[in-house]
Amino acid sequence: MSCPQFTFPLFLLVYAAMTSSGSTSSAARKTRLSPVSIVASVIFMALGLHHMKNVSSISAASGSKIQTTESNIVFRPLVNRSLHAEDPWKMQLFQRLDSLRQKCGDLCAINSLANIDTFAQSKQNPNGNFFSLQVKFVCPSLLEMEELDAGDTTVPYPPPQELMEYYSMSGAVRVLMEKRYQNVYLGGDAMSTVWTKDFVEEQMVKLKTFTQQETYRGVGRRMVQKLQKWVDLKGKSVLVIGSEKPWLEIICLYLGAAKVTTLEYGKIESLHPQIQTLVPEDFRMKAMNNTLELFDGVLSHSSLEHPGLGRYGDALNPWADLLSVARAYCATKDDGFLVLGLPTGNDSVQFNGQRRYGKLRWPLITANWMQIDGVDHQDSDLESNFTGFQGGGHIFVFHKTRNNTVI
């Protein structure tokens, strides 16, 4: 019988050092590293590591050696912890989430600062503003996961107490009960239901002078400049996730993309020959039938902060944002790209409106992607109380690097 393997939680120490640097208020410091997460860290170091086994090393892209682990930490079903077992809605929700958690790989197991190093390998990215994480998941399971696409038109608010530890990552992420938004699209029509060929081509002409329609003022110019600097779209097939209006699709075609596929909660009819639209069920069925193409890259702006909060008729799911980007990773060619805009600042959940991403959630939502545009950002952006939401969020660019943790 071998002795337990002990490794000091590197990511935890780095995160603590990052969030304690600089002149910040005591309230902000509490937001980043709460007493709950500190206690969890101590418990993790003292007790939790006896579950770890099969420590191995793999070569990073730079050729250096980094550690990866597998874990046997006990799965705790939500169903067994329900405070209201007689509630059919809650039991159905918890059964679905328990099923999802057993399929989604280690992404759903990272529920505190303390266990990041248990389930992920972290390394410094010289071209990024935060650590890069490599996390194990199985692509066929993610692409075919029906639970991830579940709907709930009741727009539950607030979420059940049993889910709060997962939304808050055991206290590391502040959760605010902000407002009960109701914008139910899933299973119905999108905000803009028909995209005509004439409209798209008219908007492409206006884009030359940045007078086209856009979701946020000035975001079209910023997105065009970002793409021209970091990504070559000529002849590429691009997946766009989340579109109330086809502004991203128009930018892609303007910059030379051959084809754009839009994945949106609500149904959209595209009459443009270069734009295809899918709802989540269509996307999943194509994956199951082996007819889903691999894309050259993925674009999303001010969309992926919403999944799993219930605002758009989607079922509650604390991991939905992470799994949505992981699913996109699985549908992207090797050496593909991800251009992602999200509200950025101190990590928080403003329920049920949106999430905000900082030094903890940005590495998680982009697990297995490598940021390449670090020179365009300030590290302090990740610690700000300003979300950048007037423009839909900060736009980051990533490169897909194949690794041994993804199957």
Coordinates of N, CA and C in Angstrom, one line a residue, residues 125-130 221-231 338-340 344 362 371-382 393-398:
N125 N 0.9 31.8 -17.7 CA 0.9 32.0 -19.1 C 1.6 33.4 -19.4
P126 N 2.7 33.4 -20.0 CA 3.4 34.7 -20.2 C 2.7 35.6 -21.2
N127 N 1.7 35.1 -21.9 CA 1.0 36.0 -22.9 C -0.4 36.3 -22.3
G128 N -0.7 36.0 -21.1 CA -2.0 36.2 -20.5 C -2.0 37.0 -19.3
N129 N -3.3 37.3 -18.8 CA -3.4 38.1 -17.6 C -3.8 37.2 -16.4
F130 N -3.9 35.9 -16.6 CA -4.3 35.0 -15.5 C -3.7 33.6 -15.8
R221 N -16.9 48.4 -33.4 CA -15.5 48.8 -33.7 C -14.5 48.1 -32.9
R222 N -14.7 47.9 -31.6 CA -13.8 47.2 -30.8 C -13.6 45.8 -31.2
M223 N -14.7 45.1 -31.6 CA -14.6 43.7 -32.0 C -13.8 43.6 -33.3
V224 N -14.1 44.5 -34.3 CA -13.4 44.4 -35.5 C -11.9 44.6 -35.3
Q225 N -11.6 45.6 -34.5 CA -10.1 45.9 -34.2 C -9.5 44.7 -33.6
K226 N -10.2 44.1 -32.6 CA -9.6 42.9 -31.9 C -9.4 41.7 -32.9
L227 N -10.4 41.5 -33.7 CA -10.2 40.4 -34.7 C -9.1 40.6 -35.7
Q228 N -9.1 41.8 -36.2 CA -8.0 42.2 -37.2 C -6.6 42.0 -36.6
K229 N -6.5 42.3 -35.3 CA -5.2 42.2 -34.7 C -4.8 40.7 -34.4
W230 N -5.7 39.9 -34.0 CA -5.4 38.6 -33.5 C -5.8 37.4 -34.3
V231 N -6.8 37.5 -35.1 CA -7.4 36.3 -35.8 C -7.6 36.6 -37.3
L338 N -10.8 31.2 -29.7 CA -11.9 31.6 -29.0 C -11.8 33.1 -28.7
V339 N -12.8 33.9 -29.2 CA -12.9 35.3 -28.8 C -14.1 35.5 -28.0
L340 N -13.8 35.9 -26.7 CA -14.9 35.8 -25.7 C -15.0 37.2 -24.9
T344 N -16.3 41.8 -16.7 CA -15.0 41.5 -16.0 C -14.8 42.4 -14.8
W362 N -12.3 33.6 -14.7 CA -11.8 33.6 -16.1 C -11.0 32.4 -16.4
Q371 N -4.8 32.0 -23.3 CA -5.0 33.4 -23.7 C -3.8 33.9 -24.4
I372 N -4.0 34.7 -25.5 CA -2.9 35.2 -26.3 C -2.8 36.7 -26.4
D373 N -3.8 37.4 -25.9 CA -3.9 38.9 -26.0 C -3.6 39.6 -24.7
G374 N -2.8 39.1 -23.9 CA -2.5 39.8 -22.6 C -2.1 41.2 -22.7
V375 N -1.4 41.6 -23.8 CA -0.9 42.9 -23.9 C -2.0 44.0 -24.1
D376 N -3.2 43.5 -24.4 CA -4.3 44.4 -24.6 C -5.0 44.7 -23.3
H377 N -4.7 44.1 -22.2 CA -5.4 44.3 -21.0 C -4.5 44.6 -19.8
Q378 N -5.1 45.2 -18.8 CA -4.4 45.5 -17.5 C -4.8 44.4 -16.5
D379 N -3.9 43.9 -15.8 CA -4.2 42.9 -14.7 C -5.3 43.4 -13.8
S380 N -5.2 44.7 -13.6 CA -6.2 45.3 -12.6 C -7.6 45.3 -13.1
D381 N -7.8 45.0 -14.4 CA -9.2 44.9 -14.9 C -9.9 43.8 -14.2
L382 N -9.2 42.7 -13.8 CA -9.8 41.5 -13.2 C -10.1 41.7 -11.8
G393 N -18.7 44.0 -21.8 CA -17.6 43.3 -21.1 C -16.3 43.5 -21.9
H394 N -15.2 43.0 -21.2 CA -13.9 43.0 -21.9 C -13.8 41.8 -22.8
I395 N -13.1 42.0 -23.9 CA -12.9 41.0 -25.0 C -11.5 40.4 -24.9
F396 N -11.5 39.0 -24.7 CA -10.2 38.3 -24.6 C -10.1 37.3 -25.7
V397 N -8.9 37.0 -26.2 CA -8.7 36.1 -27.3 C -7.8 34.9 -26.8
F398 N -8.2 33.7 -27.2 CA -7.6 32.5 -26.8 C -7.3 31.6 -28.0

